[in-house]
């Protein structure tokens, strides 16, 4: 008889890609790679200066293409040997996919895709040169990055809550847990299951039961945890 694998749900943030050379949001003091986040990652920014927004995301995409998965991304792939692993990521890079992880849910969008500004279901792979002003969708509207900006609804949130609520083991890696609604996901996880949080810095998590805090960088802490879970 085929054995049903336990489900591990992993919630990742910018910190898991830090050792791949992609700077986090928090570590840059709300300035993400020298830009004020309000000037580039909000609907207001798009209304005010489309060129600047496109420049910012075209640079993020170039940087993400140059980066490589690190031991933390690879450890999550290894975890699939024994578990049904579902990654819920706040990251827009594709380093989980490039490490080989099969089930990845991007809460805040994907840097390698673009979409229509009049119909959010019209999503396209990004062209090599990125998006330019004047690039249009099949309905004739300007293309925008396939990114959930600050202040926009997070369409995948309900699915993410559902996935989190069915976890047998829950792991949080490299997120400051300050960007909502994503950060609220931990409240949907069953109180009784084992939970792990990996981050080199202090994270404000109070009242979470069965939580083990591993105060290390993802590239060190996650391979060690995965090794233990695979035993
Ligand atoms: P955040 O920047 O708010 O927090 C990053 C967390 O990672 C911090 O708690 C920090 O202590 C921790 N960290 C730093 N180095 C680490 C390491 N080596 N190992 C483990 N943890 C480490 O990030 P967030 O909580 O993901 O929220 C920021 C928002 O900005 C997200 O919505 C995300 O979409 C976006 N963002 C994405 C990327 C990316 O795609 N790689 C990068 C920056 C920001």
Coordinates of C-alpha atoms and ligand atoms in Angstrom, one line a residue:
X1 CA 0.0 0.0 0.0
X2 CA 1.3 3.5 -0.9
X3 CA 2.2 5.4 2.3
X4 CA 0.7 8.9 2.5
X5 CA 3.5 11.5 3.1
X6 CA 3.2 14.0 5.9
X7 CA 2.6 17.6 4.6
X8 CA 5.3 20.2 5.4
X9 CA 4.3 23.8 4.6
X10 CA 7.1 26.2 4.4
X11 CA 6.5 30.0 4.5
X12 CA 9.4 31.9 3.1
X13 CA 10.4 35.6 2.9
X14 CA 13.2 37.7 1.5
X15 CA 15.7 36.3 4.0
X16 CA 15.9 32.9 2.3
X17 CA 17.3 34.6 -0.8
X18 CA 19.7 37.0 1.0
X19 CA 22.6 34.5 0.8
X20 CA 22.0 34.3 -3.0
X21 CA 22.8 38.0 -3.1
X22 CA 19.3 39.5 -3.3
X23 CA 18.8 42.1 -0.6
X24 CA 15.9 41.9 1.8
X25 CA 13.4 44.7 2.2
X26 CA 13.9 45.1 5.9
X27 CA 17.7 45.1 5.8
X28 CA 17.5 48.1 3.5
X29 CA 15.4 50.0 5.9
X30 CA 12.3 50.2 3.8
X31 CA 14.4 51.3 0.9
X32 CA 14.6 48.4 -1.5
X33 CA 17.8 48.6 -3.5
X34 CA 18.0 52.4 -3.1
X35 CA 14.4 53.1 -4.0
X36 CA 11.7 54.3 -1.7
X37 CA 9.1 51.5 -1.8
X38 CA 6.2 54.0 -2.1
X39 CA 7.7 55.4 -5.3
X40 CA 7.9 52.0 -7.0
X41 CA 5.7 49.3 -5.5
X42 CA 2.3 50.8 -5.0
X43 CA -0.7 51.5 -7.4
X44 CA 0.0 55.2 -6.7
X45 CA 3.5 54.9 -8.0
X46 CA 2.2 53.2 -11.2
X47 CA -0.3 56.1 -11.7
X48 CA 2.4 58.7 -11.2
X49 CA 5.5 57.4 -12.9
X50 CA 5.2 54.1 -14.9
X51 CA 8.7 54.5 -16.3
X52 CA 10.3 54.4 -12.8
X53 CA 8.2 51.4 -11.7
X54 CA 9.2 49.5 -14.8
X55 CA 12.9 50.4 -14.4
X56 CA 12.8 49.2 -10.8
X57 CA 11.2 45.8 -11.7
X58 CA 13.4 45.3 -14.8
X59 CA 16.4 45.7 -12.5
X60 CA 14.9 43.3 -9.9
X61 CA 14.4 40.8 -12.7
X62 CA 18.0 41.1 -14.0
X63 CA 19.3 40.6 -10.4
X64 CA 17.1 37.6 -9.8
X65 CA 18.3 36.0 -13.1
X66 CA 21.9 36.5 -12.0
X67 CA 21.3 35.0 -8.6
X68 CA 21.6 31.2 -7.9
X69 CA 19.7 29.1 -5.4
X70 CA 21.6 28.7 -2.1
X71 CA 21.8 25.7 0.3
X72 CA 18.5 26.8 1.9
X73 CA 16.5 26.6 -1.3
X74 CA 18.3 23.3 -2.1
X75 CA 17.5 21.8 1.3
X76 CA 13.7 22.4 0.7
X77 CA 14.0 20.4 -2.5
X78 CA 15.7 17.5 -0.6
X79 CA 12.9 17.5 1.9
X80 CA 10.6 16.2 -0.9
X81 CA 12.3 12.8 -0.6
X82 CA 10.2 12.1 2.5
X83 CA 7.5 14.8 2.7
X84 CA 4.8 16.4 0.6
X85 CA 6.4 19.9 0.6
X86 CA 4.4 23.0 -0.2
X87 CA 6.2 26.4 -0.2
X88 CA 4.2 29.6 0.3
X89 CA 6.6 32.4 -0.6
X90 CA 6.4 36.1 -0.4
X91 CA 9.4 36.3 -2.7
X92 CA 9.0 37.4 -6.3
X93 CA 12.3 35.6 -7.4
X94 CA 12.2 32.1 -8.8
X95 CA 15.0 30.6 -6.7
X96 CA 12.7 27.9 -5.2
X97 CA 11.7 26.7 -8.7
X98 CA 15.3 26.8 -9.9
X99 CA 16.3 24.6 -6.9
X100 CA 13.8 22.1 -8.1
X101 CA 10.9 22.6 -5.6
X102 CA 7.7 21.3 -7.2
X103 CA 4.9 23.1 -5.3
X104 CA 5.5 26.8 -4.9
X105 CA 2.8 29.4 -4.3
X106 CA 3.8 33.0 -4.9
X107 CA 1.7 35.3 -2.7
X108 CA 3.2 38.5 -4.0
X109 CA 3.6 37.6 -7.7
X110 CA 6.5 36.6 -9.9
X111 CA 9.2 38.7 -11.4
X112 CA 9.4 36.6 -14.6
X113 CA 5.8 37.4 -15.6
X114 CA 3.9 40.4 -16.7
X115 CA 0.2 41.0 -16.9
X116 CA -2.5 43.2 -18.4
X117 CA -3.6 46.4 -16.6
X118 CA -7.3 45.8 -17.5
X119 CA -7.6 42.1 -16.9
X120 CA -5.5 40.5 -14.2
X121 CA -6.1 37.0 -15.6
X122 CA -4.1 37.8 -18.7
X123 CA -0.7 36.8 -17.5
X124 CA 2.3 36.4 -19.8
X125 CA 6.0 35.2 -19.5
X126 CA 8.3 38.2 -19.4
X127 CA 10.2 39.1 -22.5
X128 CA 14.0 38.9 -22.3
X129 CA 14.4 42.7 -22.3
X130 CA 11.6 43.2 -19.6
X131 CA 8.6 45.5 -20.0
X132 CA 8.8 48.8 -21.8
X133 CA 6.3 51.6 -22.0
X134 CA 4.0 50.9 -25.0
X135 CA 4.2 47.1 -24.5
X136 CA 0.5 46.0 -24.6
X137 CA -1.6 43.0 -23.7
X138 CA -4.0 41.4 -26.2
X139 CA -6.7 43.8 -25.2
X140 CA -4.5 46.8 -25.9
X141 CA -3.6 47.9 -22.4
X142 CA -0.1 48.6 -21.1
X143 CA 1.6 45.6 -19.5
X144 CA 2.6 45.8 -15.8
X145 CA 4.7 43.5 -13.7
X146 CA 2.9 40.5 -12.3
X147 CA 3.5 41.7 -8.8
X148 CA 1.1 42.4 -5.9
X149 CA 1.9 45.9 -4.8
X150 CA 1.6 47.3 -1.3
X151 CA -2.0 48.3 -0.9
X152 CA -3.3 45.7 -3.4
X153 CA -5.4 42.6 -2.6
X154 CA -3.5 39.4 -2.3
X155 CA -5.5 37.0 -4.5
X156 CA -3.8 33.8 -3.3
X157 CA -4.3 34.6 0.4
X158 CA -7.3 32.3 1.0
X159 CA -5.6 29.4 -0.7
X160 CA -2.5 30.0 1.4
X161 CA -4.5 30.0 4.6
X162 CA -6.2 26.7 3.6
X163 CA -2.8 25.1 2.8
X164 CA -1.4 26.3 6.1
X165 CA -4.3 24.9 8.0
X166 CA -3.6 21.4 6.7
X167 CA 0.1 21.3 7.5
X168 CA 1.6 18.5 9.7
X169 CA 4.8 20.5 10.1
X170 CA 5.2 24.3 9.5
X171 CA 8.5 26.0 8.8
X172 CA 9.0 29.8 8.6
X173 CA 12.2 31.1 7.0
X174 CA 13.6 34.6 6.6
X175 CA 10.5 36.8 7.0
X176 CA 10.1 39.7 9.4
X177 CA 6.4 38.8 9.7
X178 CA 5.4 42.5 9.3
X179 CA 3.9 42.6 5.8
X180 CA 0.2 41.8 6.1
X181 CA -2.0 39.9 5.3
X182 CA 0.8 37.4 4.5
X183 CA 2.3 37.5 8.0
X184 CA -1.1 36.4 9.5
X185 CA -0.7 33.0 8.0
X186 CA 0.9 31.5 11.1
X187 CA -2.4 32.0 12.9
X188 CA -4.1 29.5 10.6
X189 CA -1.7 26.7 11.5
X190 CA -2.9 24.1 14.0
X191 CA -1.7 24.8 17.5
X192 CA -0.6 21.1 18.0
X193 CA 1.8 20.6 15.1
X194 CA 5.6 21.3 15.3
X195 CA 6.6 24.7 14.0
X196 CA 10.1 26.0 13.3
X197 CA 11.2 29.6 12.7
X198 CA 14.6 30.2 11.1
X199 CA 16.0 33.8 11.1
X200 CA 19.3 35.3 12.4
X201 CA 17.4 38.2 14.0
X202 CA 14.8 38.5 16.7
X203 CA 11.2 38.0 15.3
X204 CA 8.2 39.1 17.2
X205 CA 6.2 35.8 17.7
X206 CA 4.3 35.5 20.9
X207 CA 1.6 33.0 21.8
X208 CA 2.6 30.5 19.1
X209 CA 2.5 27.0 20.6
X210 CA 5.1 24.2 19.7
X211 CA 7.4 26.7 18.1
X212 CA 11.2 26.1 17.9
X213 CA 13.2 29.2 17.1
X214 CA 16.5 28.6 15.2
X215 CA 18.4 31.8 15.3
X216 CA 20.6 31.2 12.3
X217 CA 21.0 32.2 8.7
X218 CA 18.8 30.2 6.3
X219 CA 21.7 28.6 4.5
X220 CA 23.0 27.1 7.8
X221 CA 19.8 26.5 9.8
X222 CA 17.6 25.1 7.1
X223 CA 19.9 22.3 5.9
X224 CA 20.4 21.2 9.5
X225 CA 16.7 21.1 10.2
X226 CA 16.0 19.3 7.0
X227 CA 18.7 16.7 7.9
X228 CA 16.9 16.1 11.2
X229 CA 13.5 15.8 9.6
X230 CA 14.8 13.3 7.0
X231 CA 16.2 11.0 9.7
Ligands
LIG1 P1 11.7 41.4 5.1 O1 12.8 42.1 4.3 O2 10.7 42.3 5.8 O3 12.4 40.5 6.2 C1 13.5 39.7 5.9 C2 13.8 38.8 7.1 O4 14.9 38.0 6.7 C3 14.2 39.6 8.3 O5 13.5 39.0 9.4 C4 15.7 39.2 8.4 O6 16.2 39.1 9.8 C5 15.8 37.9 7.7 N1 17.1 37.5 7.2 C6 18.1 38.3 6.7 N2 19.1 37.6 6.3 C7 18.7 36.3 6.4 C8 19.3 35.0 6.2 N3 20.5 34.9 5.6 N4 18.7 33.9 6.5 C9 17.4 33.9 7.1 N5 16.8 35.1 7.4 C10 17.4 36.2 7.0 O7 11.1 40.4 4.1 P2 9.6 39.8 4.0 O8 9.1 39.4 5.4 O9 9.7 38.7 3.0 O10 8.7 41.0 3.5 C11 9.2 41.9 2.5 C12 8.4 42.1 1.2 O11 9.3 42.5 0.2 C13 7.8 40.8 0.7 O12 6.5 41.0 0.5 C14 8.5 40.4 -0.6 O13 7.6 40.3 -1.7 C15 9.3 41.6 -0.9 N6 10.8 41.3 -1.2 C16 11.1 40.2 -2.0 C17 12.4 39.8 -2.3 C18 12.7 38.6 -3.1 O14 11.8 38.2 -3.9 N7 13.8 38.0 -3.0 C19 13.4 40.6 -1.8 C20 13.1 41.7 -1.0 C21 11.8 42.0 -0.7

